[in-house]
PDB file of C-alpha atoms in Angstrom:
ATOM      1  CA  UNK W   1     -90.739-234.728  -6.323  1.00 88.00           C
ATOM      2  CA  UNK W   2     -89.766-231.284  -5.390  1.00 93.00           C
ATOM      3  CA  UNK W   3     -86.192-230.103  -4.857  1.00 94.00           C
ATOM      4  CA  UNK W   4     -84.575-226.981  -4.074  1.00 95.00           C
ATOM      5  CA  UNK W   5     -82.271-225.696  -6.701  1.00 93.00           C
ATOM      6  CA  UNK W   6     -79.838-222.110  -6.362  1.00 93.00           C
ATOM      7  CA  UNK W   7     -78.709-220.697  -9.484  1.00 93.00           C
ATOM      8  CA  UNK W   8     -76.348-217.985 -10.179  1.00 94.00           C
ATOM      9  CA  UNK W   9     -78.729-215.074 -12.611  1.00 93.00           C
ATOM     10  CA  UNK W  10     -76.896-211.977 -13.157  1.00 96.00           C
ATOM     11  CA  UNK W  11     -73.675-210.195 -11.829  1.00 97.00           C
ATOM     12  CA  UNK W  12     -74.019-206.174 -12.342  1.00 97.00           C
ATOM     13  CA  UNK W  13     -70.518-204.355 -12.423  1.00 97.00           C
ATOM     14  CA  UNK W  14     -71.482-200.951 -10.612  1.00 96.00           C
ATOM     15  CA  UNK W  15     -69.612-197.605 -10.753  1.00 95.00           C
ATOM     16  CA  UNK W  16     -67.321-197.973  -8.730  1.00 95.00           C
ATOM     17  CA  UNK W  17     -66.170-201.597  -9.991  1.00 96.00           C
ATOM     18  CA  UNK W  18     -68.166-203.263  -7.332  1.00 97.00           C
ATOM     19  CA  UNK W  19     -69.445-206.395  -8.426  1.00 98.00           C
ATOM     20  CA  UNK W  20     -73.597-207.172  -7.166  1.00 98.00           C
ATOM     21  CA  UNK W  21     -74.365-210.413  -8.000  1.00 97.00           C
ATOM     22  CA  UNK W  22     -77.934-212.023  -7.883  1.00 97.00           C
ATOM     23  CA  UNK W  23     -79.157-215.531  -7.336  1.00 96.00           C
ATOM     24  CA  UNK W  24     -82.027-217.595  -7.560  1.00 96.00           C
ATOM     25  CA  UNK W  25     -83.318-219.998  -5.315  1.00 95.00           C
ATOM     26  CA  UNK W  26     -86.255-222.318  -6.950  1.00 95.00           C
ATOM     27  CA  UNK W  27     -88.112-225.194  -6.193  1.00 96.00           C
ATOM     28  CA  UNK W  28     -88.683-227.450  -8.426  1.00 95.00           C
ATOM     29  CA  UNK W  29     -90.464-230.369  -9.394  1.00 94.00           C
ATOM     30  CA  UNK W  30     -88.564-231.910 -12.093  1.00 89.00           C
ATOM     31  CA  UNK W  31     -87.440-228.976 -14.324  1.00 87.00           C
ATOM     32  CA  UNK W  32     -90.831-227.142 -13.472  1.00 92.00           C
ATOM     33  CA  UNK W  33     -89.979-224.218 -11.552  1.00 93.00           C
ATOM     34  CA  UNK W  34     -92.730-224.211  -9.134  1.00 94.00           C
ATOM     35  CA  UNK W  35     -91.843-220.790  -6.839  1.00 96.00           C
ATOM     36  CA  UNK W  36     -88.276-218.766  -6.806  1.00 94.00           C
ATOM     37  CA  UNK W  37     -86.904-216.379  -4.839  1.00 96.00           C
ATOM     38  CA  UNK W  38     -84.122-213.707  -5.622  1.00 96.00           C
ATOM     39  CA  UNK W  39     -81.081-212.921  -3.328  1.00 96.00           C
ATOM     40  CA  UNK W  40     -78.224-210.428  -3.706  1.00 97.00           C
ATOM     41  CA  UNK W  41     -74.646-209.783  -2.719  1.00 97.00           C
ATOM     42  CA  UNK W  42     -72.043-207.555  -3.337  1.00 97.00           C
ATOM     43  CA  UNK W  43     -68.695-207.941  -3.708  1.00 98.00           C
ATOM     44  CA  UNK W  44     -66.076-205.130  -3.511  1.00 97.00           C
ATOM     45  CA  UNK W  45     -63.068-204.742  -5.747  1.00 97.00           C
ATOM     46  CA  UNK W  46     -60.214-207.193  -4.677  1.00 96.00           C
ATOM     47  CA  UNK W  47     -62.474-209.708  -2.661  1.00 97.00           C
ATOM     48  CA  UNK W  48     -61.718-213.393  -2.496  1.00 97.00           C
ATOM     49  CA  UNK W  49     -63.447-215.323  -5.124  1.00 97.00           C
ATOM     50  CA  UNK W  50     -63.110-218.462  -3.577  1.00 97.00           C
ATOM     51  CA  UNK W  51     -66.595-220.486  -3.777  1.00 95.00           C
ATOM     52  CA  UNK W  52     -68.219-217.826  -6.425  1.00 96.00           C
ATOM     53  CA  UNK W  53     -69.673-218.946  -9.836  1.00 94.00           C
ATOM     54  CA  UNK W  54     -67.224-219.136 -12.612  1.00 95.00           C
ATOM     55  CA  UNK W  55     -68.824-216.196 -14.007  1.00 96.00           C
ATOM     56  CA  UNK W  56     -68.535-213.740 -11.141  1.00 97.00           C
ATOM     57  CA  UNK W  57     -64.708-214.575 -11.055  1.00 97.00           C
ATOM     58  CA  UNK W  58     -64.242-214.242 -14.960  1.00 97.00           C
ATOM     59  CA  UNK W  59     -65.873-210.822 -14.468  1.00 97.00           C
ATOM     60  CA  UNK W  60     -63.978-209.933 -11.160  1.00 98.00           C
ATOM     61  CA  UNK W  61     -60.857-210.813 -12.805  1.00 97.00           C
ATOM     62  CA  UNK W  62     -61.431-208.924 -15.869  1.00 97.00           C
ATOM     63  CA  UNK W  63     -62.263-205.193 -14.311  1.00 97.00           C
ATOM     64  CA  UNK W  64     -60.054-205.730 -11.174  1.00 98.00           C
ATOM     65  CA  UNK W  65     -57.422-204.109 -11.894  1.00 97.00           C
ATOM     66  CA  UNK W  66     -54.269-202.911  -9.560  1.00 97.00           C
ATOM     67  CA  UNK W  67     -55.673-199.525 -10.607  1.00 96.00           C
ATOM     68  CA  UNK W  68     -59.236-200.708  -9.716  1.00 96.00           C
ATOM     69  CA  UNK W  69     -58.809-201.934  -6.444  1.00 96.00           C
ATOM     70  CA  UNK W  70     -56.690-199.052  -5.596  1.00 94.00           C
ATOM     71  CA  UNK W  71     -59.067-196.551  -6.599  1.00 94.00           C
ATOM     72  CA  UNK W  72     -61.963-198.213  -4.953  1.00 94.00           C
ATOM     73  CA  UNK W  73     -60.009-198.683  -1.627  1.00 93.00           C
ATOM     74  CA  UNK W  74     -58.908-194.710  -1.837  1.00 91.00           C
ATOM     75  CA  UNK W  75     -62.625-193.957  -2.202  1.00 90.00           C
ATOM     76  CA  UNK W  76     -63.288-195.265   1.028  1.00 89.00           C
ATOM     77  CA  UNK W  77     -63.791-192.959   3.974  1.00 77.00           C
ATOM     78  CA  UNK W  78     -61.520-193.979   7.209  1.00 77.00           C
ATOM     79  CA  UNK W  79     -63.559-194.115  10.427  1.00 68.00           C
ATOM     80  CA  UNK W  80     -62.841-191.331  12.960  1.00 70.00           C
ATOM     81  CA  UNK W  81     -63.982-190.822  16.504  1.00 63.00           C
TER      82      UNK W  81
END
């Protein structure tokens, strides 16, 4: 019987403390991974963690910093018109 399966695969910690994370979606039939498919998200320093995999939040909360979060949101450029 096939299913459909997502699992978390990798979170990347970027430059500028900017965590990209990447899951996979699989079908499956059992534990035979019949196709899969890779998505990505980012997440910038300070973002809610609510809802992500225990790993992405052990990460998040380990690099973001006061001094992280400020530096990343001083990096950004304000909008003018």
């Amino acid at each position: 019987m096939l299913t459909e399966r997502t699992i978390f695969s990798l979170c990347e910690v970027l430059p500028n403390a900017t965590l990209q994370v990447r899951l996979s979606d699989q079908i499956v039939d059992g534990e035979v991974v019949k196709a899969s498919t890779f998505r990505r998200y980012v997440l910038p320093p300070g973002s809610d963690l609510t809802g992500q995999p225990e790993q992405v939040v052990a990460i998040a909360n380990a690099i973001w910093t006061p001094e992280a979060i400020s530096a990343y949101q001083a990096s950004l450029k304000p909008i003018t018109q």
